[in-house]
Tab-separated table of C-alpha atoms and ligand atoms in Angstrom:
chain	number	residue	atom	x	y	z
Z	1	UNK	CA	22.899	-49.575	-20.349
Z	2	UNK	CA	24.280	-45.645	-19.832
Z	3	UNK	CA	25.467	-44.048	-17.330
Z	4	UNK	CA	25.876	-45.361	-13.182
Z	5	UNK	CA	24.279	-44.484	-10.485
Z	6	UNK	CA	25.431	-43.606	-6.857
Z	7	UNK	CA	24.119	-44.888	-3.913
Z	8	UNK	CA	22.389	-41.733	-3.237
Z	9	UNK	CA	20.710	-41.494	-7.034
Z	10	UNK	CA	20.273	-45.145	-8.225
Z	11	UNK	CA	19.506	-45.720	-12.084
Z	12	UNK	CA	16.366	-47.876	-11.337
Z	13	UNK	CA	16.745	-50.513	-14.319
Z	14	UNK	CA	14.156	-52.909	-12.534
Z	15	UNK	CA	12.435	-52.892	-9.017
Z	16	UNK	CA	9.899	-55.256	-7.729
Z	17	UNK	CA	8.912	-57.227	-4.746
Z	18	UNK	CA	10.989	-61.109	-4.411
Z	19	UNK	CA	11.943	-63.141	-1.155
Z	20	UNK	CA	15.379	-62.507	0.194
Z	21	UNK	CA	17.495	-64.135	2.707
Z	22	UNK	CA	20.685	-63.208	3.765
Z	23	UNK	CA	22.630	-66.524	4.499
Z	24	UNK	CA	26.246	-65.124	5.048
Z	25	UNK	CA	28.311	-62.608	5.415
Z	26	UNK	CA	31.732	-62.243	5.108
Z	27	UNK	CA	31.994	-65.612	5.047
Z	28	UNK	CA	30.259	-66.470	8.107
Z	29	UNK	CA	26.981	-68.149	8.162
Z	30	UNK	CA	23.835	-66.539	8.967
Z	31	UNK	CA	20.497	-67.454	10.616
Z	32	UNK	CA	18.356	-68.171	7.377
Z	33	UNK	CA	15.608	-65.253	7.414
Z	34	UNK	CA	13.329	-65.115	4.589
Z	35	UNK	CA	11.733	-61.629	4.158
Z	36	UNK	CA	9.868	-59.694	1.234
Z	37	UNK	CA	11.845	-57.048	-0.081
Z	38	UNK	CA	11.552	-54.180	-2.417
Z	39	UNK	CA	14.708	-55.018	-4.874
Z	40	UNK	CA	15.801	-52.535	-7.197
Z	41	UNK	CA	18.606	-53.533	-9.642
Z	42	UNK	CA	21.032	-50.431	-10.038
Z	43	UNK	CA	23.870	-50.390	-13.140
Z	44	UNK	CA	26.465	-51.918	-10.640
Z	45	UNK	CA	24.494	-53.068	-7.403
Z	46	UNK	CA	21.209	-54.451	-5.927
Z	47	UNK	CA	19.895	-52.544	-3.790
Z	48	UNK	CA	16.708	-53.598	-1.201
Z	49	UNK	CA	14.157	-51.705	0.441
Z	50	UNK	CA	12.036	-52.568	3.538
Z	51	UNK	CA	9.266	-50.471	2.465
Z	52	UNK	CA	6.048	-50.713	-0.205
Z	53	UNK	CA	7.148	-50.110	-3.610
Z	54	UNK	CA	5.250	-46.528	-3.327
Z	55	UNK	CA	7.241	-45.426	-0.492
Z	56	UNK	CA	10.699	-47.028	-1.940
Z	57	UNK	CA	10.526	-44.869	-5.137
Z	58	UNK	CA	9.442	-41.907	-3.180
Z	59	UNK	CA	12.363	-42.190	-0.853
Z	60	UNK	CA	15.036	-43.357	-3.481
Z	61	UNK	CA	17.463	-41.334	-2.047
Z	62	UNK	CA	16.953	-41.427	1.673
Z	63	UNK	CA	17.696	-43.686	3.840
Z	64	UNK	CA	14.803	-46.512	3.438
Z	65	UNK	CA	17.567	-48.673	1.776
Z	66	UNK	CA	17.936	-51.852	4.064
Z	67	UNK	CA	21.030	-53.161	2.841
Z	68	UNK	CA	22.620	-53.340	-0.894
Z	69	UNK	CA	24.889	-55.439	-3.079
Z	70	UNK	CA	27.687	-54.817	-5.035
Z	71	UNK	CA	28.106	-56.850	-7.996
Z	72	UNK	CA	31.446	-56.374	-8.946
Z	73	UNK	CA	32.958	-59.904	-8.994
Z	74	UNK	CA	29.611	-60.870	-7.485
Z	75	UNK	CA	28.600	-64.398	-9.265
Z	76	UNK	CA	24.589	-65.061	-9.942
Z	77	UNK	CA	23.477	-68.841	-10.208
Z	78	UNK	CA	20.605	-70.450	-9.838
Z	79	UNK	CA	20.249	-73.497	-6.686
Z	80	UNK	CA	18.864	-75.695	-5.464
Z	81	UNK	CA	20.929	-76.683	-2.775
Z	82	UNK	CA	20.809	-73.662	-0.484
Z	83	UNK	CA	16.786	-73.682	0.257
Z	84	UNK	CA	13.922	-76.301	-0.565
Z	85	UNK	CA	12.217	-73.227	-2.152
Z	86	UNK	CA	11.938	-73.338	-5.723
Z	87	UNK	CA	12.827	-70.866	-8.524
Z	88	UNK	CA	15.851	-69.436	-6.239
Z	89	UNK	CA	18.960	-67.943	-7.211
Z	90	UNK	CA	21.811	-67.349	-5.133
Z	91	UNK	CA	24.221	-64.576	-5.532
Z	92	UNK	CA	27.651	-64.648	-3.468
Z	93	UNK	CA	29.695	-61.310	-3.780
Z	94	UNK	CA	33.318	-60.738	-3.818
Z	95	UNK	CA	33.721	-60.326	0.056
Z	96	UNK	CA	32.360	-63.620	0.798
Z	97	UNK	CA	28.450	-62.556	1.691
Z	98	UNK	CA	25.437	-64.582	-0.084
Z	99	UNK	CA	22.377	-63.461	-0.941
Z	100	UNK	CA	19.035	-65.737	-1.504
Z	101	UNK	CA	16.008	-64.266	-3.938
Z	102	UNK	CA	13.160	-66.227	-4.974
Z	103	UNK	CA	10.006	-66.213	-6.651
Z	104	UNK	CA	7.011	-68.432	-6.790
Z	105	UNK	CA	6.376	-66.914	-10.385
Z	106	UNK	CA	9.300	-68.639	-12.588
Z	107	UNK	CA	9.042	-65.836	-15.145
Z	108	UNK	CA	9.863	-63.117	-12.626
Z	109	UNK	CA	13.109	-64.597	-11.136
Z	110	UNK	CA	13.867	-65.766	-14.805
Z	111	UNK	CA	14.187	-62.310	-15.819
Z	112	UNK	CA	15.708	-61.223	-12.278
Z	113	UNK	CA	18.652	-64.002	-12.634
Z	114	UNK	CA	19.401	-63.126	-16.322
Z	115	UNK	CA	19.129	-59.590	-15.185
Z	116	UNK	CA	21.724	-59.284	-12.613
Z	117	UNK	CA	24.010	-61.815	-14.497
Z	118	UNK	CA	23.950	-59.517	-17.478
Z	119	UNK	CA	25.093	-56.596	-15.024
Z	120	UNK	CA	27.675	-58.511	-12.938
Z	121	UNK	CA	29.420	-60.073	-16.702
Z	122	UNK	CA	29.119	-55.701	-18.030
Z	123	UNK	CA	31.241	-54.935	-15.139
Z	124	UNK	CA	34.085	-56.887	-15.723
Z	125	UNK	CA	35.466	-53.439	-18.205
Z	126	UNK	CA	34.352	-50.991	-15.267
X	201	LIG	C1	14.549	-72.062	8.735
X	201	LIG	C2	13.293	-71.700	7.977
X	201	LIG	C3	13.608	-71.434	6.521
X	201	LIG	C4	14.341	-72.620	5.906
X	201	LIG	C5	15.576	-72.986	6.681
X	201	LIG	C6	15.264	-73.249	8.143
X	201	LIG	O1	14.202	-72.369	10.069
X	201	LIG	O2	12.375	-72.736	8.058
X	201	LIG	O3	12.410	-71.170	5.832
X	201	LIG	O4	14.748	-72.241	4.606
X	201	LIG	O5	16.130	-74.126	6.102
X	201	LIG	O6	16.460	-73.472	8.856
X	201	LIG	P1	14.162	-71.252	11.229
X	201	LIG	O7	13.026	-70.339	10.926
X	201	LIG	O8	13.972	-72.033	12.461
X	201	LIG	O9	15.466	-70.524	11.188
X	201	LIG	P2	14.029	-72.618	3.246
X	201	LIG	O10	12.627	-72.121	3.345
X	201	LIG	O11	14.831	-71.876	2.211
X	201	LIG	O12	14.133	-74.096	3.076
X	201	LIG	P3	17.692	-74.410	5.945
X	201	LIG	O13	18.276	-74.397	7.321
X	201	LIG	O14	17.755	-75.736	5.280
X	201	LIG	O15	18.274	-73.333	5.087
């Protein structure tokens, strides 16, 4: 993987549609909301779109981002704790927020949770 994106120009290394919820923040818990998103996994960060997939890449760089992720020091793991959804992975970042995706289609998150693991582990030298 070359190069790093900003938040204004992400390096799209993988978008597609999963389930997020946003179950904390900063430590504090959150109202479990479970919403389809538009995910795109940058070099260093997730970042999630509200929109269709045609009108995320289209407006990359404006302001259609919903929220993003920064996966320095963030840790990936698969649970099954945190939801009675299956095929979820959990991802908790350095300042204390956690993130839920999931999947019906095992394959998909498969490649989603190695995906961001691999990127979270690179960053360690960054
Ligand atoms: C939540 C909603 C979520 C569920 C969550 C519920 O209720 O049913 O789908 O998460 O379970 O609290 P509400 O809509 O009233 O907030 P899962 O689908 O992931 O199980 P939880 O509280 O055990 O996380």
């Amino acid at each position: 993987i070359g190069g790093s994106g900003t938040l204004d120009t992400p390096i799209v290394l993988k978008g597609e549609y999963l389930n997020k919820a946003k179950i904390s923040e900063g430590g504090k818990k959150l109202r479990k909301n479970w919403t389809s998103t538009w995910v795109v996994l940058d070099t260093d960060k997730l970042l999630f779109y509200k929109e269709s997939k045609q009108e995320a890449l289209t407006n990359l760089k404006s302001g259609a981002r919903t929220d993003w992720v920064d996966l320095h020091g963030a840790m990936v793991e698969w649970t099954t704790e945190r939801s009675s959804r299956k095929n979820v992975v959990q991802i908790t970042t350095s300042s204390g927020s956690e993130y839920l995706l999931q999947a019906d289609n095992y394959s998909i998150i498969c490649k989603w949770h190695d995906a961001m693991k691999r990127t979270a582990d690179s960053l360690c030298t960054t």
